[in-house]
Coordinates of C-alpha atoms and ligand atoms in Angstrom, one line a residue:
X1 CA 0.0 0.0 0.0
X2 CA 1.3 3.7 -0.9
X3 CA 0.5 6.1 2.0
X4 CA 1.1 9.9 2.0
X5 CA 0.7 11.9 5.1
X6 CA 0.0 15.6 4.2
X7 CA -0.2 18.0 7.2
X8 CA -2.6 21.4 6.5
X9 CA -5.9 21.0 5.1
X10 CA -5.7 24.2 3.4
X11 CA -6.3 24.5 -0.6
X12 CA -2.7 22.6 -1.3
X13 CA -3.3 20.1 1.4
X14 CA -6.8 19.2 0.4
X15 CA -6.1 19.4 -3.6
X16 CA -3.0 16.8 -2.9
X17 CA -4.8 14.5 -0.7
X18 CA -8.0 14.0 -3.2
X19 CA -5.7 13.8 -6.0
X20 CA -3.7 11.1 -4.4
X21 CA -6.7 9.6 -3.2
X22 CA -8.3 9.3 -6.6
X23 CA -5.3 7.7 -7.5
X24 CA -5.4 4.8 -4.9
X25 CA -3.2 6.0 -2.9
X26 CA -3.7 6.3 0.8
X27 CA -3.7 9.4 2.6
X28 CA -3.3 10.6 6.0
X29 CA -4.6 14.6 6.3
X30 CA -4.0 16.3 9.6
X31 CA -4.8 19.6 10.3
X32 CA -5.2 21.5 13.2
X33 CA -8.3 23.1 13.0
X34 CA -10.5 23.7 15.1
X35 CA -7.6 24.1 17.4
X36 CA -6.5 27.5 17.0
X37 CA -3.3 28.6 15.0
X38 CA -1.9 31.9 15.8
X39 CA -2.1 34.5 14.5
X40 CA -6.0 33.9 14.4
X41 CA -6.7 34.7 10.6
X42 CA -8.6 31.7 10.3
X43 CA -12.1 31.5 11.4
X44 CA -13.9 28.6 9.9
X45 CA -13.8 25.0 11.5
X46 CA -13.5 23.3 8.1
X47 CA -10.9 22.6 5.5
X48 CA -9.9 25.1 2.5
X49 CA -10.4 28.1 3.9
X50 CA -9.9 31.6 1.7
X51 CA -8.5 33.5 4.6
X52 CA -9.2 36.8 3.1
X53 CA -10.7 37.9 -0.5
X54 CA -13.2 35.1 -1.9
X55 CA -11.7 36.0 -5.2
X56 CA -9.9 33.4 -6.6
X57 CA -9.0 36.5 -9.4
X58 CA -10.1 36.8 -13.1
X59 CA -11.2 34.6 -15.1
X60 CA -10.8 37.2 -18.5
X61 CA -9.4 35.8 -21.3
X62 CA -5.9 37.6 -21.2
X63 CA -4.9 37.6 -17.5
X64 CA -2.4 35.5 -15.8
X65 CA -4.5 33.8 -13.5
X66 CA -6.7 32.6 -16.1
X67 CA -4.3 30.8 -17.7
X68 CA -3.0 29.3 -14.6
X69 CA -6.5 28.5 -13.3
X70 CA -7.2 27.0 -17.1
X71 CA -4.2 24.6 -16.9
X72 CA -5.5 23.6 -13.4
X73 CA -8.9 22.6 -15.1
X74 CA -7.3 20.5 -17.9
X75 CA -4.9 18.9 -15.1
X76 CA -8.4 18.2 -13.3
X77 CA -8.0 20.4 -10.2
X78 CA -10.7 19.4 -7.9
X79 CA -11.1 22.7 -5.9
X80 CA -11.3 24.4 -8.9
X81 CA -14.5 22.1 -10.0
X82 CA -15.5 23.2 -6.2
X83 CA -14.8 26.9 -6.5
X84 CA -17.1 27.0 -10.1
X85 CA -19.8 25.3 -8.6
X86 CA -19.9 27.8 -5.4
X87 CA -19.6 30.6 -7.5
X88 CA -20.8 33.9 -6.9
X89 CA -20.8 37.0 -9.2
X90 CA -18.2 38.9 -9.2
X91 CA -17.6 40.3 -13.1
X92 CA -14.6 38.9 -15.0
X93 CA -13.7 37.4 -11.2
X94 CA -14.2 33.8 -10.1
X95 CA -15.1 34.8 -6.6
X96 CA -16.9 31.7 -4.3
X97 CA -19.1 31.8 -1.3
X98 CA -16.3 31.1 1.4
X99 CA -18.4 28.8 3.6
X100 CA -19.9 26.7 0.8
X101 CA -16.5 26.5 -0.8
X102 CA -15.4 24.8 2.6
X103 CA -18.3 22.3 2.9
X104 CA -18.2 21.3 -0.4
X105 CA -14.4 20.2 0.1
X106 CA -15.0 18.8 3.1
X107 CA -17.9 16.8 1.3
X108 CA -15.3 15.5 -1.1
X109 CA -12.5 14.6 1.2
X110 CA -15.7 12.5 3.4
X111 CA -16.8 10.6 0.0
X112 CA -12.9 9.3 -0.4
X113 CA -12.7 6.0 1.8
X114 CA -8.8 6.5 0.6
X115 CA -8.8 9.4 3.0
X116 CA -8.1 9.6 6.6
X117 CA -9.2 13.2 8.4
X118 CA -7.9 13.9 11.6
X119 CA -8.1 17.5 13.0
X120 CA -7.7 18.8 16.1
X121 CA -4.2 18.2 15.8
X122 CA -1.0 20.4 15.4
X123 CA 2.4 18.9 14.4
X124 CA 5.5 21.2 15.3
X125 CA 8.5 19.3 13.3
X126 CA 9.1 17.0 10.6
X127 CA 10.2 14.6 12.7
X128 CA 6.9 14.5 14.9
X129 CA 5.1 13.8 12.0
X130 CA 7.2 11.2 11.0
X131 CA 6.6 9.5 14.1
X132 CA 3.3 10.0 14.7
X133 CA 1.9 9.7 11.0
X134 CA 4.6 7.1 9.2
X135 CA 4.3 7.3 5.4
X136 CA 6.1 6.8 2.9
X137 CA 6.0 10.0 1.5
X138 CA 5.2 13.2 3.6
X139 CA 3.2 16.8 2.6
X140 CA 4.2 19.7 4.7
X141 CA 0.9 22.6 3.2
X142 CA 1.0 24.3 6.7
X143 CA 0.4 27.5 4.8
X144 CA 1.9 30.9 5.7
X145 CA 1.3 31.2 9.6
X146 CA 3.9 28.0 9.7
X147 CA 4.6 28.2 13.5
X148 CA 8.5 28.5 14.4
X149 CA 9.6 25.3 15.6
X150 CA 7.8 23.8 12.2
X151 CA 9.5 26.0 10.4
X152 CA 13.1 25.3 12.2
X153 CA 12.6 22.1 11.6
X154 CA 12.4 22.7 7.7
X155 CA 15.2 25.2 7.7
X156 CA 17.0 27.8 9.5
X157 CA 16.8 29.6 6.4
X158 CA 13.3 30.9 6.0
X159 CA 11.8 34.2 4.8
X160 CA 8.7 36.1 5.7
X161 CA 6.9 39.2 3.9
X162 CA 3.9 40.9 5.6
X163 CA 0.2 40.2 4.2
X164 CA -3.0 42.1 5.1
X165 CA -6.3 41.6 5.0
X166 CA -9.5 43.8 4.3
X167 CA -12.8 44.1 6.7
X168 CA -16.0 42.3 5.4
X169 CA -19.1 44.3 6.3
X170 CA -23.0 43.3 6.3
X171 CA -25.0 44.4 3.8
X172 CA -27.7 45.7 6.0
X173 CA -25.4 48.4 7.5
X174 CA -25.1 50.2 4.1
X175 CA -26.7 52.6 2.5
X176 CA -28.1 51.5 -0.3
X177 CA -29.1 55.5 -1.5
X178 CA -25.8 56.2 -1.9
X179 CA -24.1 53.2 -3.7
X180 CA -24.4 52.2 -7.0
X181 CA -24.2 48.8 -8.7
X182 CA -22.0 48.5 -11.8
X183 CA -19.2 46.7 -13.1
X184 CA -15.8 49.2 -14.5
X185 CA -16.9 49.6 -17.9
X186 CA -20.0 48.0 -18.3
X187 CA -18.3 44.7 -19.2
X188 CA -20.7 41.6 -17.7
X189 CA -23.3 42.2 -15.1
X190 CA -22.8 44.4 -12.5
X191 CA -21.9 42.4 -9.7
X192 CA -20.1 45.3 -7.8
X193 CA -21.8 47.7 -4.8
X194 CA -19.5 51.3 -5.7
X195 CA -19.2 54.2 -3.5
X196 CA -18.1 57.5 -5.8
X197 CA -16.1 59.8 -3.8
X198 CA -15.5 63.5 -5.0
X199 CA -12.4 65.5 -4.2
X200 CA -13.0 66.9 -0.5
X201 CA -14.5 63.2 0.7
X202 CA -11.4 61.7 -0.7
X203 CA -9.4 64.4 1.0
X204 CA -11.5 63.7 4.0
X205 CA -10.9 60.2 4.0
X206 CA -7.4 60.2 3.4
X207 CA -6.3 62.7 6.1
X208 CA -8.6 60.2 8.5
X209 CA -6.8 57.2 7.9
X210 CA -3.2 59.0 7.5
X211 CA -4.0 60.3 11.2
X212 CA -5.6 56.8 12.4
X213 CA -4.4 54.8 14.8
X214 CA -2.4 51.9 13.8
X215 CA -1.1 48.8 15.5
X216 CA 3.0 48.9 15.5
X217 CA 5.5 46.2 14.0
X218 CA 8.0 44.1 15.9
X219 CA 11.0 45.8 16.6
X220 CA 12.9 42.9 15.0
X221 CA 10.9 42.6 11.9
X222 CA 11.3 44.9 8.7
X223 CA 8.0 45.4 7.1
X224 CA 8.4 44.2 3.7
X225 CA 5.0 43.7 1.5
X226 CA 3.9 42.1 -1.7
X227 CA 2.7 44.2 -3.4
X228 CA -0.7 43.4 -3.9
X229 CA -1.1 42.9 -0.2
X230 CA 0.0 46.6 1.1
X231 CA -2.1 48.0 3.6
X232 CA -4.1 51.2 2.6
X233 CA -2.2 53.6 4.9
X234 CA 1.1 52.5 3.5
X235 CA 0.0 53.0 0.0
X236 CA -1.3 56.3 1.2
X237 CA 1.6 57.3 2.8
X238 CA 3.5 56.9 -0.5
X239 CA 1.3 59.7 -1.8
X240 CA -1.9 61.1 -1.3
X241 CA -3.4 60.4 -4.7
X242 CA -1.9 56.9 -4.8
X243 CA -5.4 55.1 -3.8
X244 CA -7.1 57.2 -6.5
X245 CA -4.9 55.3 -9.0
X246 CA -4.8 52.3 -7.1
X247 CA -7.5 50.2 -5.9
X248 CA -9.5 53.6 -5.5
X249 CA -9.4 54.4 -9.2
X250 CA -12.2 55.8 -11.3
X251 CA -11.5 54.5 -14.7
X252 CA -14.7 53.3 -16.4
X253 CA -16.8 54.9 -13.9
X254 CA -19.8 57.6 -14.7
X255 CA -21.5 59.5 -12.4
X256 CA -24.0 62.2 -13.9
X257 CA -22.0 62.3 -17.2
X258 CA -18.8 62.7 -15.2
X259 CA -15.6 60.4 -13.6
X260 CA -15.9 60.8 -10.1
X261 CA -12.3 61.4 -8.2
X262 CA -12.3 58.0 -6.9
X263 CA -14.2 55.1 -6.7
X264 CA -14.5 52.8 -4.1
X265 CA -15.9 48.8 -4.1
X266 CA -17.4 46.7 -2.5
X267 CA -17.4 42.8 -3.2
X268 CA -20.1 40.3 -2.4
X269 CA -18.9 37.5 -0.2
X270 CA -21.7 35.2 -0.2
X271 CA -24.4 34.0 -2.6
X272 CA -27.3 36.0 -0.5
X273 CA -25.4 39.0 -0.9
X274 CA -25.7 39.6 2.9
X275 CA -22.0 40.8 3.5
X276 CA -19.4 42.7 1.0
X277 CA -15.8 42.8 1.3
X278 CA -14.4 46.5 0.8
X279 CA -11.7 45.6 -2.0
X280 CA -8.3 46.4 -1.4
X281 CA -8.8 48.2 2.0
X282 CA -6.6 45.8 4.0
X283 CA -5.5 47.6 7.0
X284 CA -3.4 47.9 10.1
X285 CA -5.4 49.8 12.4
X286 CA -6.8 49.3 15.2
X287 CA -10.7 48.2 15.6
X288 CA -12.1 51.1 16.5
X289 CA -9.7 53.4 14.1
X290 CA -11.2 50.9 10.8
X291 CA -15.0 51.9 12.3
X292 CA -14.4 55.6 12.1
X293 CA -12.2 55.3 9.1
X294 CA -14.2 53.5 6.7
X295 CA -17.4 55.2 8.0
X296 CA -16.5 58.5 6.5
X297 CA -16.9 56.7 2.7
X298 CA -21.0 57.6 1.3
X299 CA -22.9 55.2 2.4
X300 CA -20.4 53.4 4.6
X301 CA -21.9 55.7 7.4
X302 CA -23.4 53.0 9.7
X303 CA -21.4 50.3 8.3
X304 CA -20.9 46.8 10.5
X305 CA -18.0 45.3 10.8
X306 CA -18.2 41.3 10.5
X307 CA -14.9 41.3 10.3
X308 CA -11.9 43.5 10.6
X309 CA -8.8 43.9 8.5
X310 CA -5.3 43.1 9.8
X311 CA -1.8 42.6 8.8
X312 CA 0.4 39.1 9.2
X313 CA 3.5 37.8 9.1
X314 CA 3.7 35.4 6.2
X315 CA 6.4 32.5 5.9
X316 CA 7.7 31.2 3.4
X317 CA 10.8 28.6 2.4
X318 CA 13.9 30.1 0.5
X319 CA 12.9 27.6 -1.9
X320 CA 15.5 27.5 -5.1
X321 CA 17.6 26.7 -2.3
X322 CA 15.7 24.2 -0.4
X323 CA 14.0 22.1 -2.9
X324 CA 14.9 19.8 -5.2
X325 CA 13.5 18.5 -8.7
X326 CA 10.7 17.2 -7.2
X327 CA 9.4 19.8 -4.6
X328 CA 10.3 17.4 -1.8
X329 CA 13.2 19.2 0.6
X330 CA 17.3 18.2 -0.4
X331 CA 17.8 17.9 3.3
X332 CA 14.7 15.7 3.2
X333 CA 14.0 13.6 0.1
X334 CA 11.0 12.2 1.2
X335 CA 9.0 15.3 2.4
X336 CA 7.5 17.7 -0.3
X337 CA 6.9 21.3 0.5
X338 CA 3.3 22.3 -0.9
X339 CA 1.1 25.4 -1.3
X340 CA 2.3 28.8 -0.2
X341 CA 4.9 27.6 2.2
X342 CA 7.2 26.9 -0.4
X343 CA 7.6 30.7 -2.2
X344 CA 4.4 30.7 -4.1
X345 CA 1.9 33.0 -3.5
X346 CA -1.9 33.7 -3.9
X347 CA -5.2 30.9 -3.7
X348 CA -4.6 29.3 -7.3
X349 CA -1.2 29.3 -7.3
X350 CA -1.6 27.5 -4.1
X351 CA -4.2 25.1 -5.3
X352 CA -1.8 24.0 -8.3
X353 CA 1.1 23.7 -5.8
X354 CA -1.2 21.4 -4.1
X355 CA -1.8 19.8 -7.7
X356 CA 1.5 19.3 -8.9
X357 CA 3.1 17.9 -5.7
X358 CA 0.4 15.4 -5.9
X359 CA 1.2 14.6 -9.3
X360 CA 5.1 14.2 -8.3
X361 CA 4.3 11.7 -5.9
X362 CA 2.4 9.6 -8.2
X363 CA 4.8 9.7 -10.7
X364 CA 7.5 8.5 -8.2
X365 CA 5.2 5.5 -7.0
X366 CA 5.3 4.5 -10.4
X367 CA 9.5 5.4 -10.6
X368 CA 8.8 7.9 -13.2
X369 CA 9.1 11.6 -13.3
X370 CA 6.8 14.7 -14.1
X371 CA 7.7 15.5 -17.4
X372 CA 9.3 19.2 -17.8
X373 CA 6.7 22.0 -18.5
X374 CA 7.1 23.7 -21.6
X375 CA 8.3 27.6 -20.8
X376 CA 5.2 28.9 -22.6
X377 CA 2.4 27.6 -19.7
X378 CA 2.3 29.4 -16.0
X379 CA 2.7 26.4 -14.5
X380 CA 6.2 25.6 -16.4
X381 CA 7.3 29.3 -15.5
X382 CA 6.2 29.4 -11.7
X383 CA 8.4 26.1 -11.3
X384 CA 11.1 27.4 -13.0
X385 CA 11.1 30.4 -11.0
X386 CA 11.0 28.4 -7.8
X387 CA 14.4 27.0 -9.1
X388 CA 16.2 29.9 -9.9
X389 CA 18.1 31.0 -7.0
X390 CA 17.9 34.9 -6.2
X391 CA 20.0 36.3 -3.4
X392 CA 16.7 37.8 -2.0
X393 CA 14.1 35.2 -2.9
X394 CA 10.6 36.5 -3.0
X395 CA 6.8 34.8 -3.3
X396 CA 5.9 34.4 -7.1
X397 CA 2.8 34.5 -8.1
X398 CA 1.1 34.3 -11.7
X399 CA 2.3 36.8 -14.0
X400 CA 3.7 36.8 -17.3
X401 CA 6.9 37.9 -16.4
X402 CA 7.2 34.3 -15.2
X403 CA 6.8 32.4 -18.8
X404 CA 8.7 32.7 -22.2
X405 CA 6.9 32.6 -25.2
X406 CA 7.9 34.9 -27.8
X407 CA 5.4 37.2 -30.0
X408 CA 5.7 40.3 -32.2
X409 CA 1.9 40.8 -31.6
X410 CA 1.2 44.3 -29.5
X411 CA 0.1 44.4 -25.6
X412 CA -3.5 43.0 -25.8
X413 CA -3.3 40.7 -28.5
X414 CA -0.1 39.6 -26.9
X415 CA -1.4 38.6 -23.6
X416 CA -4.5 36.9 -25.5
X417 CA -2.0 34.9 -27.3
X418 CA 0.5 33.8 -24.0
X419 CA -3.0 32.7 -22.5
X420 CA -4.3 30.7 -25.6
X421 CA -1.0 29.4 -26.9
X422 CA 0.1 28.5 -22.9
X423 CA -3.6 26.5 -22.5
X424 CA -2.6 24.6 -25.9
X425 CA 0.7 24.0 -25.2
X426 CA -0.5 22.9 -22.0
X427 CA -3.2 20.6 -23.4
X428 CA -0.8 19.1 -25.5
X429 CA 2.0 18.5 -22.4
X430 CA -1.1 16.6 -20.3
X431 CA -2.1 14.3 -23.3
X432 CA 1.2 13.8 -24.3
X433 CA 4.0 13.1 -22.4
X434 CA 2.2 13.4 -19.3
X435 CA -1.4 11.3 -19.7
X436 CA 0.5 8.8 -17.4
X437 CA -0.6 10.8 -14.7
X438 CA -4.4 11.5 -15.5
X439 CA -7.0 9.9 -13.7
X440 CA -7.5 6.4 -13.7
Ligands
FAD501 C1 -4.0 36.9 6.1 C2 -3.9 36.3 4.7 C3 -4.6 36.8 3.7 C4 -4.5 36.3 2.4 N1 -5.3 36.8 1.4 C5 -5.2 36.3 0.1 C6 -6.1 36.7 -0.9 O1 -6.9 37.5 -0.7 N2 -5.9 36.2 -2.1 C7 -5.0 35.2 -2.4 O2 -4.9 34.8 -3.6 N3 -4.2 34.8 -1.4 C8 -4.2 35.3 -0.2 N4 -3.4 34.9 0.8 C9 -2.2 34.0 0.4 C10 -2.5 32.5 0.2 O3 -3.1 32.4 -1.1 C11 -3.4 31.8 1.2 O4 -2.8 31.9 2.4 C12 -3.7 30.3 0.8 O5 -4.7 29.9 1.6 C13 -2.5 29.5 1.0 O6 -2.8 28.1 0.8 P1 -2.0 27.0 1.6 O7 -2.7 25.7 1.2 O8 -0.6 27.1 1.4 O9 -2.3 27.3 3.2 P2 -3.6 27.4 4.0 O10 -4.8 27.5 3.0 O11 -3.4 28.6 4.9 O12 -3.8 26.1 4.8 C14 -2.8 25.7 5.8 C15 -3.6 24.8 6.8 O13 -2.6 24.2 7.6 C16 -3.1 24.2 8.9 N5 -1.9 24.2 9.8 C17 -1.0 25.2 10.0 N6 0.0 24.8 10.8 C18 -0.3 23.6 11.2 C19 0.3 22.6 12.1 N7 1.5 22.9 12.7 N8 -0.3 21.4 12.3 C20 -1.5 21.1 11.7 N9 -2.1 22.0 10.9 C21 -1.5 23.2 10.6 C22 -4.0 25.4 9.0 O14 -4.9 25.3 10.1 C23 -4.6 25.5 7.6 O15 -5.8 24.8 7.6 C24 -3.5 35.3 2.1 C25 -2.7 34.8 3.2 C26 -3.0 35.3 4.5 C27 -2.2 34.8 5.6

């Protein structure tokens, strides 16, 4: 019998273990839900938990994370069958009710005899899950709140970049009067609620939350931020107008004829439209500072909070120096390194981290290896980023920086023709080379 122990239920542990499942082999999935893990991000009881947006990002035909979320689909990725079927509208975005997303995965791991589900339960090393949970192979998806002594016992040489979250608010604390529903540009439905801000209520806002109280950093710890993670007070202490191009911005907006100053949005979160998440507001401050901040916006006035932003410390492994071929760890050969833990960031990328360690494993049951991936698909250019060693190794995420496939088409048709040639070339890669690995 093949057995795979995989600790975190998260979206890479719960994509590996029904992969591996589906493939006969026998899995062992601890996680230690509902015990808490600290920092307390998480707050549902099940598996697969989006910790923060329920956007699992575009699904438009010339974006990055299309094409990687496409290759997932022809590679079958079973969260990704989960996340379309829990859908909710969100324009060009495939965002999923968070709690359905959850039970439905949970639903699947409980249908697969091949799966063993034991929560409650935190491992702090390698070698404690070794001991407690033999395998022959091991899955370390722990995610980025990794505790320390987990972490040590991967490496001393692990990295960490700051992540932040936005609130969520209910739906019946806004003012419906003064929002509007509409999508930037009129493309698809409108599925988002917008708040247009003219110049003195952006000035308003801005000198609020510049002024707001915020919590402090560690002494020891540098703030360094992904990008797309920065808290709104940092980006608006970069400039005062830099929200108004950023996640404020009015492009494709009208109001009256006119483009307001800035624009801000609102999200559903759920399939009854009962709570919104107020897009790209994560946040550092303090409780009571996000209630008086984010209740100067129109029609945020009486606005409640089901749940706050916040900033965390995110691990991750210096992995180009860590891993080998395989994704399982040099120092040791028979433990893979999945999801976000090991320098990949965002919820799809994670899901197909989940996805391809599975398929490693079952290619070394059978003594065979994943064929390469050609340059031209996401997948092929996050792992080959993962292997190229950087002297200040960051996250990667899906971008097309990360592939090679060269064009003398212009921008748009360009990034139209790295999606459609990278899902073909793809396509070709899974029913060529690698249909060994396909489902029975
Ligand atoms: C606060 C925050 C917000 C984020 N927001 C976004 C976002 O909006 N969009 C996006 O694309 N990405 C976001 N990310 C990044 C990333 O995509 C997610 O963290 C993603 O869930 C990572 O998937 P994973 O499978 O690696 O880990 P997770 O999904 O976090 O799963 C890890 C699991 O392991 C369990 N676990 C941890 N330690 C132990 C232990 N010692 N023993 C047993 N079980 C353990 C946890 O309980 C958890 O269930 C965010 C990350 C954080 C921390």
């Amino acid at each position: 019998m093949k057995r795979v122990t995989i600790l975190g239920a998260g979206l890479a542990g719960c994509e590996a273990a029904l992969q591996l499942a589906r493939r006969g082999i026998t899995v062992t999935l601890v996680e230690a839900k509902p015990e808490k893990i600290e920092p307390a991000v998480y707050h549902l009881d099940g598996p697969a938990e989006l910790v923060c947006s329920n956007s699992l990002k575009s699904e438009s035909n010339a974006t990055p994370s299309y094409l990687l979320k496409e290759e997932c689909r022809v590679a079958g990725s079973l969260l990704l069958q989960v996340a379309d079927s829990v859908k909710v509208p969100a324009g060009e975005s495939l965002a999923v009710d968070r709690n359905r997303f959850s039970e439905a995965t949970l639903g699947l791991i409980a249908a697969e005899t091949g799966i063993t589900y034991i929560r409650n339960t935190i491992v702090d090393s390698i070698e404690a899950l070794r001991e407690r949970f033999p395998a022959d192979l091991y899955i370390v998806a722990t995610g980025p709140l990794t505790g320390p002594s987990l972490l040590a016992s991967i490496s001393a040489d692990n990295h960490y970049f700051y992540d932040a979250i936005a609130p969520i608010v209910s739906a019946e604390g806004l003012d419906l009067t003064k929002l509007f529903w509409a999508d930037r540009y009129n493309k698809g439905l409108p599925d988002f609620l917008n708040c247009a801000l003219t110049q003195p209520e952006y000035d308003r806002f801005i000198d609020a939350l510049l002024a707001a109280d915020k919590l402090p950093y560690a002494d020891h710890e540098k703030p360094q931020f992904f990008d797309r993670c920065m808290p709104i007070e940092t980006m608006a202490e970069r400039g005062r107008e830099t929200l108004s191009f950023g996640p404020f911005r009015p492009v494709g907006f009208f109001v009256e004829g006119k483009r307001p100053h800035a624009v801000m949005q609102l999200r559903v979160e759920n399939a009854q439209r009962s709570a919104f998440n107020i897009v790209g507001c994560q946040t550092r401050m303090r409780h009571h500072a996000q209630r008086e901040v984010f209740r100067l916006l129109p029609g945020l006035e009486n606005a409640e909070f089901l749940r706050y932003g916040s900033v965390h410390r995110n691990s991750y492994i210096n992995a180009p120096e860590l891993l080998a071929d395989g994704w399982n760890l040099l120092k040791h050969p028979d433990t893979y390194v999945a999801g976000q833990l090991s320098g990949i960031e965002g919820y799809g990328e994670s899901i197909f981290s989940g996805l391809y360690t599975a398929l490693t494993i079952v290619a070394r049951f059978e003594e065979k290896k994943v064929p390469l991936l050609p340059v031209a698909t996401m997948s092929g250019g996050l792992l080959r980023k993962l292997r190229t060693k950087a002297p200040h190794f960051a996250p990667v995420n899906a971008n097309f920086s990360v592939i090679e496939n060269p064009t003398r088409l212009m921008k748009r048709d360009r990034k139209l023709f790295y999606v459609t040639d990278g899902i073909r070339q793809f396509r070709d890669w899974w029913n060529g080379s690698a249909a060994f690995l396909s489902l029975p």
